[in-house]
Amino acid sequence: MSTAVPAAYSARMVTRAEILILGLTAGVVGSLVGGLMLGVGLGLAVNGAHIGWLLVLPAAPVAGLIGYMLARKLAKQLPEGPL
């Protein structure tokens, strides 16, 4: 029998702090951007400018897209390797 210990895989893991910062950043920035688009778009739409709907309708998906982009940025920092 061999008593050799397999080499430990020392890939960098995502820490709790990074996940927390990702969530907070995505939430704050997404809320600011989505809220600004919603506010300005509704202001224009209420005053009769139909162009305001071009800001209102994509406000929520744009806010979510920011979080997705931040998560992709965090995932790129991790080294590739076996799971």
PDB file of C-alpha atoms in Angstrom:
ATOM      1  CA  MET A   1       0.000   0.000   0.000  1.00  0.00           C
ATOM      2  CA  SER A   2       1.137   3.426  -0.826  1.00  0.00           C
ATOM      3  CA  THR A   3       1.041   6.164   1.788  1.00  0.00           C
ATOM      4  CA  ALA A   4       1.542   8.919  -0.753  1.00  0.00           C
ATOM      5  CA  VAL A   5      -0.836  11.793  -0.270  1.00  0.00           C
ATOM      6  CA  PRO A   6      -2.311  13.190  -3.492  1.00  0.00           C
ATOM      7  CA  ALA A   7      -1.225  16.700  -4.305  1.00  0.00           C
ATOM      8  CA  ALA A   8      -3.701  19.255  -3.113  1.00  0.00           C
ATOM      9  CA  TYR A   9      -5.361  21.340  -5.774  1.00  0.00           C
ATOM     10  CA  SER A  10      -4.650  24.904  -4.813  1.00  0.00           C
ATOM     11  CA  ALA A  11      -6.926  26.779  -7.179  1.00  0.00           C
ATOM     12  CA  ARG A  12      -8.147  30.113  -5.966  1.00  0.00           C
ATOM     13  CA  MET A  13     -11.709  30.044  -4.689  1.00  0.00           C
ATOM     14  CA  VAL A  14     -14.181  32.879  -4.608  1.00  0.00           C
ATOM     15  CA  THR A  15     -14.323  34.186  -1.056  1.00  0.00           C
ATOM     16  CA  ARG A  16     -17.386  35.225   0.880  1.00  0.00           C
ATOM     17  CA  ALA A  17     -16.190  38.811   0.826  1.00  0.00           C
ATOM     18  CA  GLU A  18     -16.024  38.828  -2.975  1.00  0.00           C
ATOM     19  CA  ILE A  19     -19.531  37.391  -3.245  1.00  0.00           C
ATOM     20  CA  LEU A  20     -20.829  39.936  -0.742  1.00  0.00           C
ATOM     21  CA  ILE A  21     -19.194  42.842  -2.571  1.00  0.00           C
ATOM     22  CA  LEU A  22     -20.512  41.518  -5.896  1.00  0.00           C
ATOM     23  CA  GLY A  23     -24.062  41.386  -4.548  1.00  0.00           C
ATOM     24  CA  LEU A  24     -23.911  44.799  -2.933  1.00  0.00           C
ATOM     25  CA  THR A  25     -22.320  46.434  -5.965  1.00  0.00           C
ATOM     26  CA  ALA A  26     -24.754  44.846  -8.401  1.00  0.00           C
ATOM     27  CA  GLY A  27     -27.716  45.811  -6.222  1.00  0.00           C
ATOM     28  CA  VAL A  28     -26.690  49.418  -5.692  1.00  0.00           C
ATOM     29  CA  VAL A  29     -25.507  50.151  -9.226  1.00  0.00           C
ATOM     30  CA  GLY A  30     -28.429  48.265 -10.784  1.00  0.00           C
ATOM     31  CA  SER A  31     -30.920  50.146  -8.637  1.00  0.00           C
ATOM     32  CA  LEU A  32     -29.368  53.492  -9.473  1.00  0.00           C
ATOM     33  CA  VAL A  33     -29.225  52.885 -13.205  1.00  0.00           C
ATOM     34  CA  GLY A  34     -32.633  51.189 -13.429  1.00  0.00           C
ATOM     35  CA  GLY A  35     -34.266  53.783 -11.176  1.00  0.00           C
ATOM     36  CA  LEU A  36     -32.791  56.657 -13.143  1.00  0.00           C
ATOM     37  CA  MET A  37     -33.989  55.184 -16.437  1.00  0.00           C
ATOM     38  CA  LEU A  38     -37.429  54.538 -14.941  1.00  0.00           C
ATOM     39  CA  GLY A  39     -37.715  58.011 -13.428  1.00  0.00           C
ATOM     40  CA  VAL A  40     -36.596  59.928 -16.492  1.00  0.00           C
ATOM     41  CA  GLY A  41     -38.601  57.713 -18.836  1.00  0.00           C
ATOM     42  CA  LEU A  42     -41.818  58.037 -16.836  1.00  0.00           C
ATOM     43  CA  GLY A  43     -41.289  61.781 -16.561  1.00  0.00           C
ATOM     44  CA  LEU A  44     -41.060  62.027 -20.319  1.00  0.00           C
ATOM     45  CA  ALA A  45     -43.981  59.661 -20.917  1.00  0.00           C
ATOM     46  CA  VAL A  46     -46.271  61.518 -18.507  1.00  0.00           C
ATOM     47  CA  ASN A  47     -45.474  64.803 -20.236  1.00  0.00           C
ATOM     48  CA  GLY A  48     -46.473  63.356 -23.589  1.00  0.00           C
ATOM     49  CA  ALA A  49     -43.065  62.470 -25.033  1.00  0.00           C
ATOM     50  CA  HIS A  50     -43.437  58.915 -26.276  1.00  0.00           C
ATOM     51  CA  ILE A  51     -39.662  58.556 -26.455  1.00  0.00           C
ATOM     52  CA  GLY A  52     -39.787  58.093 -22.677  1.00  0.00           C
ATOM     53  CA  TRP A  53     -41.066  54.553 -23.148  1.00  0.00           C
ATOM     54  CA  LEU A  54     -37.715  53.675 -24.734  1.00  0.00           C
ATOM     55  CA  LEU A  55     -36.183  54.346 -21.326  1.00  0.00           C
ATOM     56  CA  VAL A  56     -38.933  52.818 -19.184  1.00  0.00           C
ATOM     57  CA  LEU A  57     -39.277  49.440 -20.865  1.00  0.00           C
ATOM     58  CA  PRO A  58     -35.632  48.269 -20.726  1.00  0.00           C
ATOM     59  CA  ALA A  59     -34.947  49.721 -17.241  1.00  0.00           C
ATOM     60  CA  ALA A  60     -35.218  46.434 -15.312  1.00  0.00           C
ATOM     61  CA  PRO A  61     -33.277  44.254 -17.807  1.00  0.00           C
ATOM     62  CA  VAL A  62     -30.489  46.828 -17.957  1.00  0.00           C
ATOM     63  CA  ALA A  63     -30.277  46.867 -14.163  1.00  0.00           C
ATOM     64  CA  GLY A  64     -29.996  43.063 -14.120  1.00  0.00           C
ATOM     65  CA  LEU A  65     -27.456  43.070 -16.932  1.00  0.00           C
ATOM     66  CA  ILE A  66     -25.103  45.142 -14.802  1.00  0.00           C
ATOM     67  CA  GLY A  67     -25.079  42.427 -12.138  1.00  0.00           C
ATOM     68  CA  TYR A  68     -24.467  39.784 -14.795  1.00  0.00           C
ATOM     69  CA  MET A  69     -21.498  41.728 -16.177  1.00  0.00           C
ATOM     70  CA  LEU A  70     -20.010  42.145 -12.696  1.00  0.00           C
ATOM     71  CA  ALA A  71     -20.359  38.401 -12.046  1.00  0.00           C
ATOM     72  CA  ARG A  72     -18.627  37.603 -15.344  1.00  0.00           C
ATOM     73  CA  LYS A  73     -15.803  39.965 -14.389  1.00  0.00           C
ATOM     74  CA  LEU A  74     -15.366  38.129 -11.074  1.00  0.00           C
ATOM     75  CA  ALA A  75     -15.430  34.740 -12.806  1.00  0.00           C
ATOM     76  CA  LYS A  76     -12.674  35.835 -15.227  1.00  0.00           C
ATOM     77  CA  GLN A  77     -10.345  36.445 -12.279  1.00  0.00           C
ATOM     78  CA  LEU A  78     -10.435  32.757 -11.328  1.00  0.00           C
ATOM     79  CA  PRO A  79      -7.832  30.473 -12.858  1.00  0.00           C
ATOM     80  CA  GLU A  80      -9.016  27.659 -15.078  1.00  0.00           C
ATOM     81  CA  GLY A  81      -8.457  24.170 -13.865  1.00  0.00           C
ATOM     82  CA  PRO A  82     -10.139  20.909 -12.930  1.00  0.00           C
ATOM     83  CA  LEU A  83     -13.193  21.117 -10.708  1.00  0.00           C
TER      84      LEU A  83
END
